[in-house]
Coordinates of C-alpha atoms in Angstrom, one line a residue:
M291 CA 9.6 6.3 -20.1
V292 CA 8.3 3.4 -18.0
L293 CA 11.8 2.0 -17.9
F294 CA 13.2 5.5 -16.7
I295 CA 10.6 5.6 -13.9
I296 CA 11.7 2.2 -12.7
F297 CA 15.5 2.6 -13.1
C298 CA 16.0 6.3 -12.1
P299 CA 15.8 5.5 -8.4
I300 CA 17.8 2.3 -8.7
V301 CA 20.7 4.0 -10.7
A302 CA 20.5 6.9 -8.3
A303 CA 21.0 4.7 -5.5
A304 CA 24.0 3.0 -7.1
L305 CA 25.5 6.4 -7.7
I306 CA 24.9 7.4 -4.0
I307 CA 26.8 4.2 -2.8
A308 CA 29.6 5.2 -5.3
G309 CA 30.0 8.5 -3.5
L310 CA 27.7 11.0 -5.1
P311 CA 25.9 13.6 -2.6
A312 CA 23.4 11.4 -1.0
R313 CA 20.5 14.0 -0.3
K314 CA 20.9 16.0 -3.6
T315 CA 21.0 12.9 -5.7
A316 CA 18.1 11.3 -4.0
L317 CA 15.9 14.4 -4.3
A318 CA 16.9 14.9 -8.1
A319 CA 16.0 11.2 -8.8
S320 CA 12.6 11.5 -7.0
V321 CA 11.6 14.7 -8.7
L322 CA 12.5 13.3 -12.0
T323 CA 10.6 10.2 -11.4
L324 CA 7.4 12.0 -10.4
A325 CA 7.7 14.5 -13.2
T326 CA 8.1 11.7 -15.7
T327 CA 5.0 9.8 -14.1
L328 CA 2.8 13.1 -14.3
F329 CA 4.0 13.5 -17.9
L330 CA 2.9 9.9 -18.7
L331 CA -0.5 10.9 -17.0
G332 CA -1.1 13.4 -19.6
S333 CA -0.6 10.9 -22.5
F334 CA -2.5 8.0 -20.6
Q335 CA -5.6 6.8 -22.6
G336 CA -8.2 6.4 -19.9
G337 CA -10.8 4.2 -21.7
Q338 CA -8.2 1.6 -22.9
R339 CA -8.2 -1.8 -21.3
D340 CA -4.8 -3.0 -22.5
F341 CA -1.4 -2.1 -21.3
Q342 CA 0.1 1.1 -22.7
H343 CA 3.9 2.1 -23.0
V344 CA 4.8 -1.5 -23.4
T345 CA 8.5 -2.4 -23.6
S346 CA 9.8 -5.9 -23.8
F347 CA 13.2 -7.6 -23.9
T348 CA 13.6 -11.4 -24.4
I349 CA 15.8 -13.2 -21.8
S350 CA 15.0 -16.7 -22.3
P351 CA 13.0 -18.1 -25.4
E352 CA 12.9 -21.5 -23.9
W353 CA 11.2 -20.3 -20.8
H354 CA 9.1 -17.6 -22.5
L355 CA 10.7 -15.3 -20.1
S356 CA 11.0 -11.6 -21.0
F357 CA 11.6 -8.4 -19.1
T358 CA 8.2 -6.6 -20.1
T359 CA 6.9 -3.5 -18.5
G360 CA 3.8 -1.4 -19.2
L361 CA 1.0 0.3 -17.5
D362 CA -2.7 0.0 -17.4
G363 CA -5.1 1.9 -15.1
L364 CA -4.4 -0.2 -12.1
S365 CA -0.6 -0.2 -12.3
F366 CA -0.5 3.5 -13.2
V367 CA -2.1 4.6 -10.0
M368 CA 0.2 2.5 -7.9
V369 CA 3.1 3.9 -9.8
L370 CA 1.9 7.5 -9.2
L371 CA 1.4 6.6 -5.6
A372 CA 4.9 5.4 -5.2
A373 CA 6.5 8.4 -7.0
I374 CA 4.6 11.0 -4.7
I375 CA 5.5 9.2 -1.5
T376 CA 9.1 8.6 -2.7
L377 CA 9.7 12.5 -3.2
A378 CA 7.8 13.1 0.3
A379 CA 10.0 10.4 2.1
V380 CA 13.1 11.7 0.7
W381 CA 12.5 15.2 1.4
F382 CA 11.4 14.5 5.1
T383 CA 14.6 12.5 5.7
G384 CA 17.2 15.5 6.3
E385 CA 20.6 14.6 7.7
I386 CA 21.5 11.2 8.9
D387 CA 23.9 10.5 11.8
K388 CA 25.6 7.5 10.5
H389 CA 26.1 6.0 7.0
E390 CA 23.9 8.8 5.3
N391 CA 24.7 7.4 1.7
A392 CA 23.6 4.0 2.6
F393 CA 20.2 5.3 4.3
Y394 CA 19.3 7.3 1.0
A395 CA 20.3 4.4 -1.2
C396 CA 17.9 2.1 0.7
L397 CA 15.0 4.5 0.3
L398 CA 15.5 4.7 -3.3
L399 CA 15.8 1.0 -3.7
I400 CA 12.5 0.5 -1.9
S401 CA 10.9 2.8 -4.4
G402 CA 12.5 1.4 -7.5
G403 CA 11.6 -2.1 -6.4
A404 CA 8.0 -1.1 -5.7
I405 CA 7.7 0.8 -9.1
G406 CA 9.3 -2.2 -10.9
A407 CA 6.8 -4.6 -9.3
F408 CA 3.9 -2.5 -10.3
A409 CA 5.0 -1.9 -13.8
S410 CA 6.1 -5.6 -14.5
I411 CA 4.0 -7.5 -16.9
D412 CA 6.1 -10.6 -16.4
L413 CA 5.5 -12.7 -13.5
F414 CA 9.3 -13.4 -12.7
F415 CA 10.2 -9.7 -12.4
F416 CA 6.8 -8.8 -10.7
Y417 CA 8.1 -11.1 -7.8
A418 CA 11.9 -10.2 -8.2
F419 CA 11.4 -6.4 -7.9
H420 CA 9.4 -6.9 -4.7
E421 CA 12.0 -8.9 -3.1
L422 CA 14.5 -6.2 -4.1
A423 CA 12.5 -3.7 -2.2
L424 CA 12.2 -5.9 0.9
I425 CA 16.0 -6.2 1.7
P426 CA 16.5 -2.5 2.3
T427 CA 13.5 -2.4 4.5
F428 CA 15.1 -4.8 6.9
L429 CA 18.1 -2.7 6.9
L430 CA 16.5 0.5 7.5
I431 CA 14.8 -0.8 10.5
G432 CA 17.7 -2.8 12.0
I433 CA 20.5 -0.3 11.5
W434 CA 18.6 3.2 11.8
G435 CA 15.5 2.3 13.8
S436 CA 14.6 3.0 17.3
G437 CA 13.2 1.3 20.3
N438 CA 13.4 -2.5 19.9
R439 CA 14.8 -2.1 16.4
V440 CA 16.8 -5.4 16.2
G441 CA 13.9 -7.4 17.3
A442 CA 11.4 -5.6 15.0
A443 CA 13.9 -6.1 12.1
W444 CA 14.0 -9.9 12.8
K445 CA 10.3 -10.2 13.2
I446 CA 9.4 -8.4 10.0
T447 CA 12.2 -10.3 8.2
I448 CA 10.8 -13.8 9.4
Y449 CA 7.1 -12.9 8.6
L450 CA 7.8 -11.4 5.1
A451 CA 10.4 -14.1 4.2
I452 CA 7.6 -16.8 5.1
G453 CA 5.1 -14.8 3.1
S454 CA 7.3 -14.4 0.1
F455 CA 8.1 -18.1 0.2
I456 CA 4.4 -19.2 0.2
L457 CA 3.7 -16.6 -2.5
L458 CA 6.7 -18.1 -4.6
I459 CA 5.2 -21.5 -4.4
G460 CA 1.8 -20.4 -5.4
L461 CA 3.3 -18.4 -8.5
I462 CA 5.2 -21.6 -9.5
L463 CA 2.0 -23.7 -9.2
L464 CA 0.1 -21.0 -11.3
Y465 CA 2.7 -21.1 -14.0
Q466 CA 2.7 -25.0 -14.0
S467 CA -1.1 -25.1 -14.0
V468 CA -1.4 -23.8 -17.5
P469 CA -0.8 -26.4 -20.4
V470 CA 2.8 -26.4 -21.8
V471 CA 1.8 -25.0 -25.1
S472 CA 0.2 -21.9 -23.4
R473 CA 2.8 -21.7 -20.5
S474 CA 4.3 -18.2 -20.1
F475 CA 5.5 -15.8 -17.4
D476 CA 3.7 -13.1 -19.3
I477 CA 0.6 -12.1 -17.3
R478 CA -1.4 -11.3 -20.4
A479 CA -0.8 -14.8 -21.7
L480 CA -1.8 -16.3 -18.4
K481 CA -4.8 -14.3 -18.4
A482 CA -5.8 -15.3 -21.9
A483 CA -5.2 -19.0 -20.9
A484 CA -7.4 -18.5 -17.8
G485 CA -10.1 -17.0 -20.0
L486 CA -10.2 -20.0 -22.1
G487 CA -10.7 -22.3 -18.9
Q488 CA -7.2 -24.0 -19.1
I489 CA -6.8 -23.8 -15.3
S490 CA -8.9 -26.3 -13.6
A491 CA -11.3 -25.3 -10.8
E492 CA -9.6 -27.6 -8.3
A493 CA -6.1 -26.1 -9.2
Q494 CA -7.6 -22.7 -8.8
R495 CA -8.7 -23.3 -5.2
H496 CA -5.3 -24.5 -4.2
I497 CA -3.4 -21.8 -5.9
Y498 CA -5.7 -19.1 -4.9
L499 CA -5.3 -20.1 -1.2
L500 CA -1.5 -20.0 -1.4
L501 CA -1.5 -16.6 -3.0
L502 CA -4.1 -15.4 -0.4
I503 CA -2.0 -16.4 2.5
G504 CA 1.4 -15.2 0.8
F505 CA 0.0 -11.8 -0.3
G506 CA -1.9 -11.6 3.0
I507 CA 1.1 -12.0 5.2
L508 CA 2.7 -9.2 3.1
V509 CA -0.3 -7.0 3.6
S510 CA -0.8 -7.8 7.2
L511 CA -4.0 -9.7 6.9
F512 CA -5.4 -10.9 10.2
P513 CA -4.2 -13.0 12.0
F514 CA -0.8 -12.4 10.2
H515 CA -0.7 -8.9 11.1
T516 CA 1.4 -8.7 14.3
W517 CA 4.8 -7.7 12.5
A518 CA 3.5 -4.5 11.1
P519 CA 2.8 -2.2 14.2
E520 CA 6.1 -3.2 15.9
A521 CA 8.0 -2.7 12.6
Y522 CA 6.4 0.6 11.9
A523 CA 7.1 2.0 15.3
A524 CA 10.7 1.0 15.2
A525 CA 11.3 2.1 11.6
P526 CA 12.7 5.6 10.7
A527 CA 9.9 7.7 9.5
P528 CA 10.9 7.7 5.8
A529 CA 11.1 3.9 5.8
A530 CA 7.7 3.7 7.5
M531 CA 6.3 6.1 5.0
L532 CA 7.6 4.1 2.1
H533 CA 6.7 0.6 3.3
A534 CA 3.2 1.4 4.8
G535 CA 2.3 3.7 2.1
V536 CA 3.5 1.9 -1.0
L537 CA 5.3 -1.5 -0.5
K538 CA 2.4 -2.9 1.7
K539 CA 0.0 -2.3 -1.3
F540 CA 1.9 -5.0 -3.5
G541 CA 0.0 -7.8 -1.9
L542 CA -3.4 -6.0 -2.5
Y543 CA -2.1 -5.2 -6.2
G544 CA -1.2 -8.8 -6.6
L545 CA -4.7 -10.0 -5.6
L546 CA -6.2 -7.7 -8.1
R547 CA -3.8 -8.4 -10.7
L548 CA -3.3 -12.2 -10.4
A549 CA -5.6 -13.8 -8.1
I550 CA -9.0 -12.5 -9.0
P551 CA -8.6 -12.5 -12.9
L552 CA -6.7 -15.7 -13.1
L553 CA -8.4 -17.7 -10.5
P554 CA -12.0 -16.7 -10.3
E555 CA -13.3 -20.2 -9.0
G556 CA -10.6 -20.1 -6.4
A557 CA -11.7 -16.7 -5.3
R558 CA -15.3 -17.5 -5.2
H559 CA -14.4 -20.8 -3.2
W560 CA -12.7 -18.8 -0.4
T561 CA -14.6 -15.9 -0.2
N562 CA -16.3 -16.7 3.0
L563 CA -12.7 -17.2 4.6
L564 CA -11.6 -13.8 3.4
V565 CA -14.6 -12.0 4.6
V566 CA -14.1 -13.4 8.1
L567 CA -10.4 -12.6 8.1
L568 CA -10.9 -9.1 6.9
L569 CA -13.4 -8.3 9.6
G570 CA -10.7 -9.3 11.9
N571 CA -8.7 -6.5 10.6
I572 CA -11.5 -4.0 10.8
I573 CA -13.2 -5.0 14.2
Y574 CA -10.5 -6.8 16.3
V575 CA -7.4 -4.7 15.1
G576 CA -9.5 -1.6 15.4
L577 CA -10.3 -2.1 19.0
V578 CA -6.7 -3.0 19.7
T579 CA -5.8 0.3 18.1
I580 CA -8.1 2.2 20.6
A581 CA -6.1 0.6 23.5
Q582 CA -2.6 1.9 22.2
K583 CA -0.7 4.4 24.4
R584 CA 2.0 5.4 21.8
L585 CA 1.3 7.5 18.7
D586 CA 3.7 5.2 16.5
W587 CA 2.0 2.0 17.7
M588 CA -1.5 3.6 17.2
L589 CA -0.6 4.5 13.6
G590 CA 1.0 1.1 12.9
Y591 CA -2.2 -0.6 14.1
S592 CA -4.3 1.8 12.2
S593 CA -2.7 1.0 9.0
V594 CA -3.3 -2.7 9.5
M595 CA -7.0 -2.0 10.4
H596 CA -7.5 0.0 7.2
M597 CA -6.4 -3.0 5.0
G598 CA -9.7 -4.6 6.0
Y599 CA -11.7 -2.1 3.9
I600 CA -9.5 -2.7 0.8
F601 CA -9.8 -6.5 1.3
L602 CA -13.5 -6.0 1.5
G603 CA -13.6 -4.2 -1.9
I604 CA -11.4 -6.9 -3.5
A605 CA -13.6 -9.7 -2.0
S606 CA -16.7 -8.1 -3.5
A607 CA -15.5 -9.1 -7.0
S608 CA -17.4 -6.1 -8.5
V609 CA -16.1 -3.4 -10.5
L610 CA -17.4 -0.8 -8.1
G611 CA -15.9 -2.3 -5.1
A612 CA -12.5 -3.2 -6.9
T613 CA -12.2 0.4 -8.2
G614 CA -13.0 1.6 -4.6
A615 CA -10.1 -0.8 -3.3
V616 CA -7.7 1.2 -5.7
V617 CA -8.8 4.4 -4.8
L618 CA -8.5 3.5 -1.1
M619 CA -5.0 2.1 -1.7
F620 CA -3.9 5.4 -3.2
A621 CA -5.6 7.5 -0.5
H622 CA -4.4 5.4 2.4
G623 CA -0.8 5.4 1.2
L624 CA -0.9 9.3 1.0
S625 CA -2.6 9.7 4.4
I626 CA -0.5 7.3 6.5
A627 CA 2.7 8.6 4.9
L628 CA 1.7 11.9 6.1
L629 CA 0.8 10.7 9.5
F630 CA 4.2 8.8 9.8
A631 CA 6.0 11.8 8.7
I632 CA 4.6 14.2 11.3
A633 CA 5.1 11.4 14.0
G634 CA 8.7 11.1 13.0
E635 CA 9.3 14.8 13.3
L636 CA 7.6 14.8 16.8
R637 CA 9.9 11.7 17.9
K638 CA 12.9 13.6 16.6
R639 CA 12.0 16.9 18.5
T640 CA 10.5 15.4 21.7
G641 CA 12.1 12.0 22.1
T642 CA 9.0 10.3 23.0
L643 CA 5.6 9.5 21.4
L644 CA 3.8 8.5 24.6
F645 CA 0.4 10.1 24.7
A646 CA 0.7 10.5 28.5
E647 CA 4.0 12.9 27.9
L648 CA 2.6 14.8 25.0
G649 CA -0.3 17.5 24.7
G650 CA -0.9 20.9 23.7
L651 CA 1.9 20.8 20.8
G652 CA -0.5 22.7 18.5
K653 CA 0.2 25.8 20.5
V654 CA 3.9 25.8 19.5
M655 CA 3.6 23.7 16.3
P656 CA 0.5 24.9 14.7
F657 CA 1.4 23.8 11.1
A658 CA 2.4 20.4 12.3
G659 CA -0.9 20.2 14.1
L660 CA -2.9 21.3 11.0
A661 CA -1.1 18.6 8.9
F662 CA -1.6 15.9 11.3
G663 CA -5.3 16.9 11.7
L664 CA -5.8 16.9 8.0
G665 CA -4.1 13.5 7.8
A666 CA -6.4 12.2 10.5
F667 CA -9.5 13.5 8.9
A668 CA -8.3 11.8 5.7
A669 CA -7.8 8.5 7.5
I670 CA -11.1 8.3 9.1
G671 CA -13.0 9.0 5.7
L672 CA -14.1 12.6 6.0
P673 CA -15.8 13.7 2.8
G674 CA -13.4 15.9 0.6
F675 CA -10.6 13.5 1.0
A676 CA -9.8 10.6 -1.5
N677 CA -10.2 7.9 1.4
F678 CA -13.9 8.8 1.6
A679 CA -14.5 8.2 -2.1
G680 CA -12.6 4.8 -1.9
E681 CA -14.5 3.8 1.1
I682 CA -17.9 4.6 0.0
M683 CA -17.4 2.8 -3.4
I684 CA -16.2 -0.2 -1.5
F685 CA -19.3 -0.2 0.8
F686 CA -21.7 0.0 -2.1
G687 CA -19.8 -2.5 -4.1
A688 CA -19.8 -5.0 -1.3
F689 CA -23.4 -4.5 -0.1
K690 CA -24.6 -4.8 -3.7
N691 CA -23.5 -8.4 -3.8
G692 CA -26.4 -9.4 -1.7
W693 CA -28.9 -7.1 -3.1
E694 CA -31.2 -9.7 -4.9
I695 CA -31.2 -12.2 -2.0
E696 CA -34.1 -12.0 0.4
R697 CA -32.1 -12.8 3.5
F698 CA -29.0 -11.0 4.6
H699 CA -26.0 -12.1 2.5
I700 CA -22.6 -12.5 4.0
F701 CA -21.5 -9.4 2.3
Q702 CA -24.3 -7.1 3.6
I703 CA -23.4 -8.4 7.1
A704 CA -19.9 -7.7 6.5
T705 CA -20.5 -4.1 5.1
V706 CA -22.7 -3.5 8.3
L707 CA -20.0 -4.6 10.5
A708 CA -17.4 -2.7 8.5
L709 CA -19.3 0.5 8.8
W710 CA -18.7 0.3 12.6
G711 CA -15.0 0.3 11.8
V712 CA -15.5 4.0 10.7
V713 CA -16.8 4.8 14.3
I714 CA -13.8 3.0 15.8
S715 CA -11.1 4.8 13.4
A716 CA -12.6 8.0 14.4
V717 CA -12.4 7.2 18.2
Y718 CA -8.7 6.3 18.1
M719 CA -7.5 9.0 15.5
L720 CA -9.4 12.0 17.1
R721 CA -8.2 10.7 20.5
A722 CA -4.5 10.6 19.3
Y723 CA -5.0 14.1 17.7
R724 CA -6.3 15.5 21.0
K725 CA -3.8 14.0 23.1
T726 CA -0.9 15.1 21.0
F727 CA -1.9 18.5 20.0
M728 CA -4.7 19.8 22.2
G729 CA -5.0 20.4 25.9
T730 CA -2.3 21.8 28.3
I731 CA 1.2 21.9 27.0
G732 CA 3.9 20.8 29.2
E733 CA 6.8 23.3 30.3
R734 CA 9.4 21.2 28.5
W735 CA 7.7 21.6 25.1
K736 CA 7.2 25.3 25.1
E737 CA 10.5 25.8 23.3
L738 CA 9.6 23.6 20.5
V739 CA 9.6 25.2 17.1
D740 CA 7.1 24.4 14.1
L741 CA 8.1 22.4 10.9
R742 CA 10.6 24.7 8.9
T743 CA 9.5 26.0 5.5
G744 CA 11.3 23.1 3.6
L745 CA 9.3 20.5 5.2
R746 CA 6.1 22.1 4.4
V747 CA 6.7 21.3 0.8
P748 CA 6.2 17.5 1.0
V749 CA 3.3 18.1 3.4
A750 CA 1.5 20.3 0.9
L751 CA 2.3 17.6 -1.7
L752 CA 0.6 14.9 0.3
V753 CA -2.4 16.9 1.5
G754 CA -2.9 18.3 -2.1
A755 CA -3.1 14.8 -3.6
L756 CA -5.5 13.7 -1.0
I757 CA -7.7 16.7 -1.5
C758 CA -7.4 16.8 -5.3
Y759 CA -8.5 13.2 -5.7
G760 CA -11.0 13.5 -3.1
F761 CA -12.9 16.2 -5.1
F762 CA -12.3 14.5 -8.4
P763 CA -12.2 10.6 -7.8
Q764 CA -13.6 10.1 -11.2
S765 CA -10.1 10.9 -12.7
F766 CA -9.0 7.6 -11.2
V767 CA -12.4 5.7 -11.9
R768 CA -12.0 6.6 -15.7
I769 CA -8.6 4.9 -15.9
V770 CA -9.1 2.1 -13.4
T771 CA -12.4 0.5 -14.3
P772 CA -11.4 -0.6 -17.8
A773 CA -8.8 -2.8 -16.4
F774 CA -11.7 -4.7 -14.3
R775 CA -14.2 -4.8 -16.8
T776 CA -12.6 -7.6 -18.8
Y777 CA -13.0 -10.1 -15.9
L778 CA -15.6 -8.7 -13.4
S779 CA -19.4 -9.1 -13.9
A780 CA -20.9 -6.4 -16.0
S781 CA -23.8 -6.3 -13.8
K782 CA -21.6 -5.1 -10.9
Q783 CA -20.2 -2.1 -12.9
P784 CA -20.6 1.5 -11.5

């Protein structure tokens, strides 16, 4: 079933390119992918640390290369996120003016590539599936984007290509750092070798830095973040939903899957650097977000800013902080996808996303205003939404790192500063909500109509998931924490 989840979108994309009806085929594939993922959720054993539903096909015995897939708690949460947002993005797409089949095929390839990367246990395919998902991202922005779409497409291409190249060098060095007798592309074998101390501390420091920079560029870690806001502002709404909501989480997933468990000494060595950079995401990018005058640019910068919280949970190297990071990855993916979807509908109907030209739209689009408000409340961490559960676990997990030290520890300082990010995010998100949906409505907007009934289904899906896991975050905690207890300190468990 894991293979079906990976290849269902990819096969559907090939069939669409071959001539099958684009929207119907894409919707059918998305529904099947989500339904199969939910079916797996029912059979998933939450307390088990090992991978489940493992399938392996040997490709090269000499290189110990196999196409191996499976799910543990960490990867399952990410696959579920991808399945939910894929359905919502495809549903929101509607009719495309030019090359409709190619557009839908690109969306499904992004989904299939992301799911394949999350479900791969083999290092080679972990990287290859991500690269598969990047190519259609560039095409969606360059061909179907708006504004400075060509410039944005080139910028994201250059940035992410450099990030992928640095990441590839780091993965090659990781593979070569293990003794020949233990050398394998299988992540489980690499983790076993690391547990036996077969990767030297000096090698760990060099490899971890490369992985941090490579993954960091892909995630828009400060100061490598400038590609993201422009790309998301120019991208079609479904592409922004999939990239910001799903594919961007690949770098964070990679740090949790590879860098922290395999290179603990390297992670410890570069902790202070990571803390300083993530504060740049939270404080500096947060202030830049307040200054934005367009809704799409504001959402793009806000997505970059919230990555800082997740990096803080990862840097804490505690089970509580890392679990909170996973919950927030899931919650942020849902909330930013919802906000980009509503923003895309507004741009389609009004032709502008300038705050100065909008206002009062809640009077004629009450459901869209409600949906955007719920997404904004989730993004700023209002209790009752999954974002709040993730953020609170991250803050407690990070602050606890310096608990037994008399003076203020760097994690305690970082946590206090990060809490100001909550205030900053509330300022820019509520300001955007007020300028877009509240106040006096302009004459030219009085004839606008609300979201049609069909578009309310994906909105309900995203909001329902945010609220469901906001009230019951322990459903994720039970399946995620076993994956971290094997290599994080027992004293830092929740």
